[in-house]
mmCIF file of C-alpha atoms and ligand atoms in Angstrom:
data_model
loop_
_atom_site.group_PDB
_atom_site.id
_atom_site.type_symbol
_atom_site.label_atom_id
_atom_site.label_comp_id
_atom_site.label_asym_id
_atom_site.label_seq_id
_atom_site.Cartn_x
_atom_site.Cartn_y
_atom_site.Cartn_z
ATOM 1 C CA UNK A 1 130.764 113.286 83.623
ATOM 2 C CA UNK A 2 127.688 114.186 85.162
ATOM 3 C CA UNK A 3 127.585 117.565 86.909
ATOM 4 C CA UNK A 4 126.056 117.806 90.427
ATOM 5 C CA UNK A 5 125.569 121.570 92.121
ATOM 6 C CA UNK A 6 126.042 121.179 95.912
ATOM 7 C CA UNK A 7 123.985 123.961 96.825
ATOM 8 C CA UNK A 8 123.771 124.488 100.848
ATOM 9 C CA UNK A 9 125.285 126.569 103.856
ATOM 10 C CA UNK A 10 128.919 126.685 103.884
ATOM 11 C CA UNK A 11 129.492 124.549 106.833
ATOM 12 C CA UNK A 12 127.398 121.422 104.999
ATOM 13 C CA UNK A 13 130.138 121.231 102.049
ATOM 14 C CA UNK A 14 132.875 119.924 104.720
ATOM 15 C CA UNK A 15 130.666 117.229 106.153
ATOM 16 C CA UNK A 16 128.708 115.893 102.747
ATOM 17 C CA UNK A 17 131.876 116.327 100.067
ATOM 18 C CA UNK A 18 133.611 112.941 101.017
ATOM 19 C CA UNK A 19 130.570 110.956 101.874
ATOM 20 C CA UNK A 20 128.916 112.059 98.531
ATOM 21 C CA UNK A 21 132.047 111.105 96.622
ATOM 22 C CA UNK A 22 132.135 108.051 98.148
ATOM 23 C CA UNK A 23 128.510 107.170 97.538
ATOM 24 C CA UNK A 24 129.177 107.966 93.686
ATOM 25 C CA UNK A 25 132.069 106.025 93.353
ATOM 26 C CA UNK A 26 130.246 103.032 94.957
ATOM 27 C CA UNK A 27 127.543 103.200 92.007
ATOM 28 C CA UNK A 28 130.495 103.420 89.412
ATOM 29 C CA UNK A 29 129.126 107.431 88.825
ATOM 30 C CA UNK A 30 131.487 109.518 87.317
ATOM 31 C CA UNK A 31 130.339 113.085 89.072
ATOM 32 C CA UNK A 32 131.709 116.240 89.122
ATOM 33 C CA UNK A 33 130.655 117.556 92.539
ATOM 34 C CA UNK A 34 131.088 121.078 92.898
ATOM 35 C CA UNK A 35 129.743 124.237 94.689
ATOM 36 C CA UNK A 36 130.075 126.378 91.982
ATOM 37 C CA UNK A 37 129.293 125.107 88.479
ATOM 38 C CA UNK A 38 127.740 127.326 85.792
ATOM 39 C CA UNK A 39 124.323 127.053 86.336
ATOM 40 C CA UNK A 40 123.454 125.897 82.743
ATOM 41 C CA UNK A 41 125.807 122.755 82.768
ATOM 42 C CA UNK A 42 124.197 121.254 86.210
ATOM 43 C CA UNK A 43 122.734 117.919 86.073
ATOM 44 C CA UNK A 44 121.512 117.496 89.648
ATOM 45 C CA UNK A 45 121.249 119.607 92.552
ATOM 46 C CA UNK A 46 121.761 118.599 96.097
ATOM 47 C CA UNK A 47 119.884 121.733 97.713
ATOM 48 C CA UNK A 48 119.060 122.926 101.023
ATOM 49 C CA UNK A 49 116.716 125.464 100.996
ATOM 50 C CA UNK A 50 118.316 127.804 103.017
ATOM 51 C CA UNK A 51 121.273 127.937 100.349
ATOM 52 C CA UNK A 52 121.927 131.076 97.902
ATOM 53 C CA UNK A 53 120.078 129.139 95.418
ATOM 54 C CA UNK A 54 116.492 130.539 94.948
ATOM 55 C CA UNK A 55 116.088 130.976 91.334
ATOM 56 C CA UNK A 56 116.006 127.672 89.239
ATOM 57 C CA UNK A 57 115.726 129.483 86.067
ATOM 58 C CA UNK A 58 119.161 129.496 84.813
ATOM 59 C CA UNK A 59 119.349 125.383 85.186
ATOM 60 C CA UNK A 60 118.223 124.725 81.954
ATOM 61 C CA UNK A 61 119.531 121.211 82.033
ATOM 62 C CA UNK A 62 119.006 120.156 85.783
ATOM 63 C CA UNK A 63 117.082 116.894 85.894
ATOM 64 C CA UNK A 64 116.260 116.814 89.299
ATOM 65 C CA UNK A 65 116.899 118.716 92.734
ATOM 66 C CA UNK A 66 117.534 116.451 95.472
ATOM 67 C CA UNK A 67 116.316 118.065 98.901
ATOM 68 C CA UNK A 68 119.219 117.204 102.247
ATOM 69 C CA UNK A 69 116.139 117.855 104.338
ATOM 70 C CA UNK A 70 112.742 115.863 104.708
ATOM 71 C CA UNK A 71 110.789 119.095 105.082
ATOM 72 C CA UNK A 72 110.091 120.732 101.663
ATOM 73 C CA UNK A 73 107.779 123.741 102.820
ATOM 74 C CA UNK A 74 110.471 126.703 101.620
ATOM 75 C CA UNK A 75 110.777 125.066 98.324
ATOM 76 C CA UNK A 76 107.654 123.740 97.562
ATOM 77 C CA UNK A 77 106.113 126.573 96.367
ATOM 78 C CA UNK A 78 109.240 127.927 94.197
ATOM 79 C CA UNK A 79 107.129 128.809 91.097
ATOM 80 C CA UNK A 80 110.780 129.088 89.021
ATOM 81 C CA UNK A 81 111.301 125.060 90.392
ATOM 82 C CA UNK A 82 110.056 123.242 87.537
ATOM 83 C CA UNK A 83 111.944 120.132 87.784
ATOM 84 C CA UNK A 84 111.265 117.186 90.133
ATOM 85 C CA UNK A 85 111.804 117.977 93.329
ATOM 86 C CA UNK A 86 112.701 114.892 95.940
ATOM 87 C CA UNK A 87 112.696 115.507 99.496
ATOM 88 C CA UNK A 88 115.279 113.524 101.755
ATOM 89 C CA UNK A 89 114.067 109.976 103.476
ATOM 90 C CA UNK A 90 117.533 109.020 105.259
ATOM 91 C CA UNK A 91 117.522 105.935 107.152
ATOM 92 C CA UNK A 92 120.255 107.740 109.757
ATOM 93 C CA UNK A 93 117.617 110.649 110.114
ATOM 94 C CA UNK A 94 114.680 107.856 110.872
ATOM 95 C CA UNK A 95 117.084 106.243 113.418
ATOM 96 C CA UNK A 96 117.572 109.769 115.038
ATOM 97 C CA UNK A 97 113.730 110.743 115.045
ATOM 98 C CA UNK A 98 113.393 107.365 116.700
ATOM 99 C CA UNK A 99 115.814 107.711 119.340
ATOM 100 C CA UNK A 100 114.717 111.253 120.101
ATOM 101 C CA UNK A 101 110.976 110.694 120.208
ATOM 102 C CA UNK A 102 111.270 107.465 122.425
ATOM 103 C CA UNK A 103 113.451 109.363 124.814
ATOM 104 C CA UNK A 104 110.835 112.457 125.319
ATOM 105 C CA UNK A 105 108.337 109.667 125.466
ATOM 106 C CA UNK A 106 109.885 107.579 127.938
ATOM 107 C CA UNK A 107 110.725 110.802 130.332
ATOM 108 C CA UNK A 108 107.017 111.588 130.682
ATOM 109 C CA UNK A 109 105.773 108.297 130.831
ATOM 110 C CA UNK A 110 108.434 107.561 133.378
ATOM 111 C CA UNK A 111 107.622 110.691 135.532
ATOM 112 C CA UNK A 112 111.824 111.143 135.132
ATOM 113 C CA UNK A 113 111.411 114.899 136.368
ATOM 114 C CA UNK A 114 110.403 113.893 139.681
ATOM 115 C CA UNK A 115 113.634 112.273 140.462
ATOM 116 C CA UNK A 116 115.670 114.335 138.468
ATOM 117 C CA UNK A 117 114.521 117.751 139.596
ATOM 118 C CA UNK A 118 113.227 117.019 143.267
ATOM 119 C CA UNK A 119 116.342 115.977 145.259
ATOM 120 C CA UNK A 120 114.851 117.269 148.200
ATOM 121 C CA UNK A 121 115.268 114.362 150.814
ATOM 122 C CA UNK A 122 111.795 113.398 150.321
ATOM 123 C CA UNK A 123 111.217 109.831 149.681
ATOM 124 C CA UNK A 124 107.737 109.846 147.412
ATOM 125 C CA UNK A 125 107.508 106.537 145.493
ATOM 126 C CA UNK A 126 105.601 107.228 142.578
ATOM 127 C CA UNK A 127 105.120 104.453 140.603
ATOM 128 C CA UNK A 128 104.532 104.857 136.670
ATOM 129 C CA UNK A 129 101.671 102.472 134.722
ATOM 130 C CA UNK A 130 103.024 99.957 132.314
ATOM 131 C CA UNK A 131 103.350 101.011 128.927
ATOM 132 C CA UNK A 132 100.639 99.112 128.225
ATOM 133 C CA UNK A 133 98.210 101.557 130.432
ATOM 134 C CA UNK A 134 99.604 104.678 128.545
ATOM 135 C CA UNK A 135 98.090 105.470 125.028
ATOM 136 C CA UNK A 136 100.271 107.122 122.461
ATOM 137 C CA UNK A 137 98.869 108.890 119.181
ATOM 138 C CA UNK A 138 101.366 109.935 116.279
ATOM 139 C CA UNK A 139 99.818 112.415 113.898
ATOM 140 C CA UNK A 140 101.480 111.569 110.941
ATOM 141 C CA UNK A 141 102.450 107.827 109.546
ATOM 142 C CA UNK A 142 104.697 108.846 106.900
ATOM 143 C CA UNK A 143 108.554 107.618 107.047
ATOM 144 C CA UNK A 144 109.169 109.309 110.238
ATOM 145 C CA UNK A 145 105.659 108.934 111.909
ATOM 146 C CA UNK A 146 105.480 105.274 110.997
ATOM 147 C CA UNK A 147 109.235 104.258 112.293
ATOM 148 C CA UNK A 148 108.363 105.850 115.773
ATOM 149 C CA UNK A 149 105.047 104.456 115.990
ATOM 150 C CA UNK A 150 106.497 100.992 115.126
ATOM 151 C CA UNK A 151 109.423 100.993 117.592
ATOM 152 C CA UNK A 152 106.913 102.589 120.301
ATOM 153 C CA UNK A 153 104.525 99.771 120.013
ATOM 154 C CA UNK A 154 107.407 97.708 120.026
ATOM 155 C CA UNK A 155 107.775 99.142 123.779
ATOM 156 C CA UNK A 156 104.195 97.952 124.658
ATOM 157 C CA UNK A 157 102.382 101.274 124.187
ATOM 158 C CA UNK A 158 98.903 100.992 122.809
ATOM 159 C CA UNK A 159 99.783 103.358 119.396
ATOM 160 C CA UNK A 160 97.389 104.908 117.019
ATOM 161 C CA UNK A 161 98.323 106.798 114.299
ATOM 162 C CA UNK A 162 96.365 109.735 111.797
ATOM 163 C CA UNK A 163 97.432 110.512 108.390
ATOM 164 C CA UNK A 164 95.635 111.986 105.298
ATOM 165 C CA UNK A 165 95.208 108.906 103.584
ATOM 166 C CA UNK A 166 93.875 105.718 104.824
ATOM 167 C CA UNK A 167 96.777 103.187 106.038
ATOM 168 C CA UNK A 168 96.814 99.698 107.379
ATOM 169 C CA UNK A 169 100.416 99.060 109.531
ATOM 170 C CA UNK A 170 100.720 95.935 111.656
ATOM 171 C CA UNK A 171 100.254 96.669 115.529
ATOM 172 C CA UNK A 172 99.033 100.193 114.620
ATOM 173 C CA UNK A 173 95.460 101.465 114.869
ATOM 174 C CA UNK A 174 95.367 104.045 112.014
ATOM 175 C CA UNK A 175 92.562 106.901 111.315
ATOM 176 C CA UNK A 176 92.514 109.314 108.829
ATOM 177 C CA UNK A 177 90.303 112.327 108.237
ATOM 178 C CA UNK A 178 88.510 114.779 110.466
ATOM 179 C CA UNK A 179 86.725 112.311 112.661
ATOM 180 C CA UNK A 180 90.012 109.989 112.732
ATOM 181 C CA UNK A 181 91.586 113.461 114.233
ATOM 182 C CA UNK A 182 88.813 113.752 117.171
ATOM 183 C CA UNK A 183 89.289 109.827 118.319
ATOM 184 C CA UNK A 184 93.366 110.182 118.015
ATOM 185 C CA UNK A 185 93.538 113.088 120.000
ATOM 186 C CA UNK A 186 91.342 111.791 122.649
ATOM 187 C CA UNK A 187 93.263 108.722 123.074
ATOM 188 C CA UNK A 188 96.436 110.603 123.215
ATOM 189 C CA UNK A 189 97.755 110.466 126.610
ATOM 190 C CA UNK A 190 101.254 111.229 124.856
ATOM 191 C CA UNK A 191 100.750 113.139 121.400
ATOM 192 C CA UNK A 192 103.404 113.069 119.096
ATOM 193 C CA UNK A 193 103.741 115.314 115.631
ATOM 194 C CA UNK A 194 104.776 114.036 113.048
ATOM 195 C CA UNK A 195 103.505 116.031 110.093
ATOM 196 C CA UNK A 196 104.705 118.444 107.476
ATOM 197 C CA UNK A 197 103.990 122.143 107.320
ATOM 198 C CA UNK A 198 101.447 122.650 104.618
ATOM 199 C CA UNK A 199 98.813 125.087 104.091
ATOM 200 C CA UNK A 200 96.312 121.786 105.374
ATOM 201 C CA UNK A 201 98.333 120.999 108.660
ATOM 202 C CA UNK A 202 98.817 124.608 109.978
ATOM 203 C CA UNK A 203 96.998 124.820 113.387
ATOM 204 C CA UNK A 204 96.322 120.985 113.763
ATOM 205 C CA UNK A 205 96.749 121.804 117.465
ATOM 206 C CA UNK A 206 94.147 124.997 118.209
ATOM 207 C CA UNK A 207 92.008 126.038 120.587
ATOM 208 C CA UNK A 208 89.266 123.346 119.283
ATOM 209 C CA UNK A 209 91.408 120.192 118.597
ATOM 210 C CA UNK A 210 93.444 120.658 121.954
ATOM 211 C CA UNK A 211 90.520 120.271 124.204
ATOM 212 C CA UNK A 212 90.005 116.312 122.872
ATOM 213 C CA UNK A 213 93.090 115.337 124.763
ATOM 214 C CA UNK A 214 92.648 113.836 127.919
ATOM 215 C CA UNK A 215 93.251 115.641 130.920
ATOM 216 C CA UNK A 216 97.276 115.369 131.768
ATOM 217 C CA UNK A 217 98.379 114.489 128.347
ATOM 218 C CA UNK A 218 102.037 115.333 127.194
ATOM 219 C CA UNK A 219 102.868 116.639 123.725
ATOM 220 C CA UNK A 220 105.833 116.094 121.629
ATOM 221 C CA UNK A 221 106.566 118.052 118.537
ATOM 222 C CA UNK A 222 109.112 117.447 116.195
ATOM 223 C CA UNK A 223 107.337 118.274 113.161
ATOM 224 C CA UNK A 224 107.064 121.760 112.267
ATOM 225 C CA UNK A 225 106.065 125.032 115.023
ATOM 226 C CA UNK A 226 103.058 126.015 112.670
ATOM 227 C CA UNK A 227 101.377 122.665 112.858
ATOM 228 C CA UNK A 228 100.524 124.430 116.704
ATOM 229 C CA UNK A 229 98.589 127.353 117.611
ATOM 230 C CA UNK A 230 101.382 128.776 120.224
ATOM 231 C CA UNK A 231 98.227 130.938 122.134
ATOM 232 C CA UNK A 232 96.085 127.867 122.079
ATOM 233 C CA UNK A 233 98.876 125.853 123.488
ATOM 234 C CA UNK A 234 99.944 128.160 126.427
ATOM 235 C CA UNK A 235 96.130 128.369 127.752
ATOM 236 C CA UNK A 236 96.014 124.552 127.652
ATOM 237 C CA UNK A 237 99.418 124.566 129.574
ATOM 238 C CA UNK A 238 98.179 127.283 131.960
ATOM 239 C CA UNK A 239 94.804 125.283 132.963
ATOM 240 C CA UNK A 240 97.203 121.917 133.199
ATOM 241 C CA UNK A 241 94.877 120.294 130.861
ATOM 242 C CA UNK A 242 98.297 119.579 128.776
ATOM 243 C CA UNK A 243 100.938 118.555 131.416
ATOM 244 C CA UNK A 244 103.960 118.970 128.970
ATOM 245 C CA UNK A 245 104.794 120.349 126.008
ATOM 246 C CA UNK A 246 108.244 119.133 124.532
ATOM 247 C CA UNK A 247 108.885 121.350 121.348
ATOM 248 C CA UNK A 248 111.849 120.783 119.113
ATOM 249 C CA UNK A 249 110.335 123.166 116.265
ATOM 250 C CA UNK A 250 108.767 126.819 116.168
ATOM 251 C CA UNK A 251 107.111 128.967 114.171
ATOM 252 C CA UNK A 252 110.277 131.467 114.418
ATOM 253 C CA UNK A 253 113.792 129.576 114.573
ATOM 254 C CA UNK A 254 115.812 130.292 116.641
ATOM 255 C CA UNK A 255 113.167 130.628 119.047
ATOM 256 C CA UNK A 256 113.068 134.349 120.330
ATOM 257 C CA UNK A 257 114.344 134.947 123.775
ATOM 258 C CA UNK A 258 111.205 136.588 124.774
ATOM 259 C CA UNK A 259 108.952 133.866 123.830
ATOM 260 C CA UNK A 260 106.843 132.730 126.568
ATOM 261 C CA UNK A 261 107.664 129.169 125.479
ATOM 262 C CA UNK A 262 111.214 129.559 127.088
ATOM 263 C CA UNK A 263 109.973 130.690 130.640
ATOM 264 C CA UNK A 264 106.984 128.210 130.918
ATOM 265 C CA UNK A 265 107.379 125.591 133.763
ATOM 266 C CA UNK A 266 105.620 123.466 131.677
ATOM 267 C CA UNK A 267 107.399 123.389 128.021
ATOM 268 C CA UNK A 268 110.919 121.955 127.236
ATOM 269 C CA UNK A 269 112.497 123.531 124.096
ATOM 270 C CA UNK A 270 114.857 122.217 122.099
ATOM 271 C CA UNK A 271 116.393 123.476 119.450
ATOM 272 C CA UNK A 272 115.758 121.816 116.322
ATOM 273 C CA UNK A 273 118.162 119.036 116.856
ATOM 274 C CA UNK A 274 115.319 116.549 117.205
ATOM 275 C CA UNK A 275 117.056 114.803 114.103
ATOM 276 C CA UNK A 276 119.411 115.707 111.323
ATOM 277 C CA UNK A 277 120.377 114.436 107.994
ATOM 278 C CA UNK A 278 123.029 112.149 108.445
ATOM 279 C CA UNK A 279 125.470 112.650 105.849
ATOM 280 C CA UNK A 280 126.767 109.285 105.156
ATOM 281 C CA UNK A 281 123.557 107.216 104.796
ATOM 282 C CA UNK A 282 122.199 110.574 103.182
ATOM 283 C CA UNK A 283 124.784 110.294 100.284
ATOM 284 C CA UNK A 284 123.897 106.873 99.568
ATOM 285 C CA UNK A 285 120.106 108.171 98.958
ATOM 286 C CA UNK A 286 121.268 110.830 96.849
ATOM 287 C CA UNK A 287 123.466 108.839 94.861
ATOM 288 C CA UNK A 288 121.035 106.604 94.107
ATOM 289 C CA UNK A 289 118.617 109.022 92.663
ATOM 290 C CA UNK A 290 121.352 110.221 90.292
ATOM 291 C CA UNK A 291 121.844 106.637 89.310
ATOM 292 C CA UNK A 292 118.175 106.182 88.691
ATOM 293 C CA UNK A 293 118.287 109.540 87.007
ATOM 294 C CA UNK A 294 120.911 108.495 84.575
ATOM 295 C CA UNK A 295 119.270 105.174 84.115
ATOM 296 C CA UNK A 296 115.899 106.642 83.247
ATOM 297 C CA UNK A 297 114.254 105.197 86.101
ATOM 298 C CA UNK A 298 111.883 106.964 88.595
ATOM 299 C CA UNK A 299 113.165 109.235 91.204
ATOM 300 C CA UNK A 300 112.741 107.968 94.977
ATOM 301 C CA UNK A 301 110.586 110.065 97.703
ATOM 302 C CA UNK A 302 109.430 112.746 94.892
ATOM 303 C CA UNK A 303 107.562 115.349 96.439
ATOM 304 C CA UNK A 304 103.903 115.946 95.495
ATOM 305 C CA UNK A 305 103.953 119.786 94.593
ATOM 306 C CA UNK A 306 99.970 120.063 95.059
ATOM 307 C CA UNK A 307 99.840 118.433 98.293
ATOM 308 C CA UNK A 308 102.981 120.664 99.589
ATOM 309 C CA UNK A 309 105.244 117.502 100.987
HETATM 310 N N1 NAP Q 401 112.629 118.196 114.096
HETATM 311 C C1 NAP Q 401 113.611 117.622 113.099
HETATM 312 O O1 NAP Q 401 114.753 117.642 113.216
HETATM 313 C C2 NAP Q 401 112.375 117.119 112.117
HETATM 314 C C3 NAP Q 401 113.613 116.188 111.197
HETATM 315 C C4 NAP Q 401 113.033 115.421 109.822
HETATM 316 C C5 NAP Q 401 111.604 116.164 109.634
HETATM 317 N N2 NAP Q 401 111.125 116.621 110.618
HETATM 318 C C6 NAP Q 401 109.613 117.018 110.147
HETATM 319 O O2 NAP Q 401 108.894 115.830 110.125
HETATM 320 C C7 NAP Q 401 107.888 115.921 109.258
HETATM 321 C C8 NAP Q 401 107.821 114.312 108.403
HETATM 322 O O3 NAP Q 401 108.440 113.797 107.951
HETATM 323 P P1 NAP Q 401 108.213 112.425 107.132
HETATM 324 O O4 NAP Q 401 109.698 111.913 106.412
HETATM 325 O O5 NAP Q 401 107.627 111.580 107.889
HETATM 326 O O6 NAP Q 401 107.116 113.168 106.015
HETATM 327 P P2 NAP Q 401 106.435 111.785 105.010
HETATM 328 O O7 NAP Q 401 106.864 110.614 105.139
HETATM 329 O O8 NAP Q 401 105.837 112.978 103.960
HETATM 330 O O9 NAP Q 401 104.714 111.701 106.028
HETATM 331 C C9 NAP Q 401 104.080 112.859 106.323
HETATM 332 C C10 NAP Q 401 102.676 112.126 106.687
HETATM 333 O O10 NAP Q 401 101.979 113.394 107.533
HETATM 334 C C11 NAP Q 401 100.463 113.048 107.137
HETATM 335 N N3 NAP Q 401 99.752 114.348 106.401
HETATM 336 C C12 NAP Q 401 100.168 115.168 105.695
HETATM 337 N N4 NAP Q 401 99.024 116.051 105.636
HETATM 338 C C13 NAP Q 401 98.268 115.773 105.966
HETATM 339 C C14 NAP Q 401 96.965 116.002 106.274
HETATM 340 N N5 NAP Q 401 96.532 117.127 105.865
HETATM 341 N N6 NAP Q 401 96.191 115.365 107.666
HETATM 342 C C15 NAP Q 401 96.643 114.511 108.342
HETATM 343 N N7 NAP Q 401 97.735 113.733 107.928
HETATM 344 C C16 NAP Q 401 98.596 114.525 107.133
HETATM 345 C C17 NAP Q 401 100.987 112.133 105.609
HETATM 346 O O11 NAP Q 401 99.640 111.433 105.189
HETATM 347 P P3 NAP Q 401 99.820 110.644 103.838
HETATM 348 O O12 NAP Q 401 100.403 109.205 104.590
HETATM 349 O O13 NAP Q 401 98.154 110.258 103.798
HETATM 350 O O14 NAP Q 401 100.575 111.061 103.017
HETATM 351 C C18 NAP Q 401 101.797 111.542 105.974
HETATM 352 O O15 NAP Q 401 101.715 110.071 106.742
HETATM 353 C C19 NAP Q 401 108.509 116.489 108.188
HETATM 354 O O16 NAP Q 401 108.182 117.061 107.074
HETATM 355 C C20 NAP Q 401 109.208 117.579 109.010
HETATM 356 O O17 NAP Q 401 108.407 118.664 109.095
HETATM 357 C C21 NAP Q 401 111.690 117.283 111.694
#
């Protein structure tokens, strides 16, 4: 019997218990899945960083911690964690992110607000450019950034992506490094942030880099709040250099009611809903990693603890 501890907030258990049982059974794994195993009997932890488990020391025989979230910034620096840490790469979450990013990019591209908000009896026939004439840049070309880049390129937008290491992706102009960032931002009529939060990515958008954006650019941030210096963003929104920012993630969540983003006419706030981990598809990923652990194979989606993602 393989002992798997489900360590996440209570409401998650209801959603994940059945899909996890099904996914383990589908792979022929005999698993005792619970929320309360004795720590020294646990083989794997299915983990959300906001769970009660913050000290991994008592989990002496645990073979891996399998994160339910794509972002690992709240666990990667935990010094009690000596076991391998896998982050979540979930086909369901990827689909959700493609839909959210594409939807918000098209809102800005088509100028939908003019028609949705301005029902004022005036017949202004604004014609948006075709996608081929609107450049999109995606910062972060990992699982989510690449999937969004390909979907957006599939609609006809010229897409540039930026990552830490050099990449080659069909149909996408790939850049990296500091010079690459400047060029990527200069081409960003629409800028999408899908970077992880690490010490190196904090304030990627700051007073200096925001100036690289073309006038009238749109920013869409489903990555993490600290990727942006909030005051620097507010400054370029106030001048109109940046036309609008659609923000799903913030330095403090929930975003405090007094934060200026809420009332700013050029900001759309969404409450960290760009894409959730989906129970059925993510349970299959977790089960596959448990199968690998038991077979002595490499785990999927291991976090590089030094790089922080
Ligand atoms: N809002 C939501 O609902 C939601 C949902 C899921 C995820 N997210 C966020 O989305 C992020 C991305 O997820 P993912 O699965 O796509 O992550 P990922 O596969 O780990 O990809 C991260 C990308 O960022 C690049 N990167 C990292 N550090 C960099 C640096 N210093 N300079 C330039 N590029 C850098 C990586 O470059 P390399 O390719 O060279 O390694 C990689 O391309 C997550 O970390 C999380 O914060 C948000």
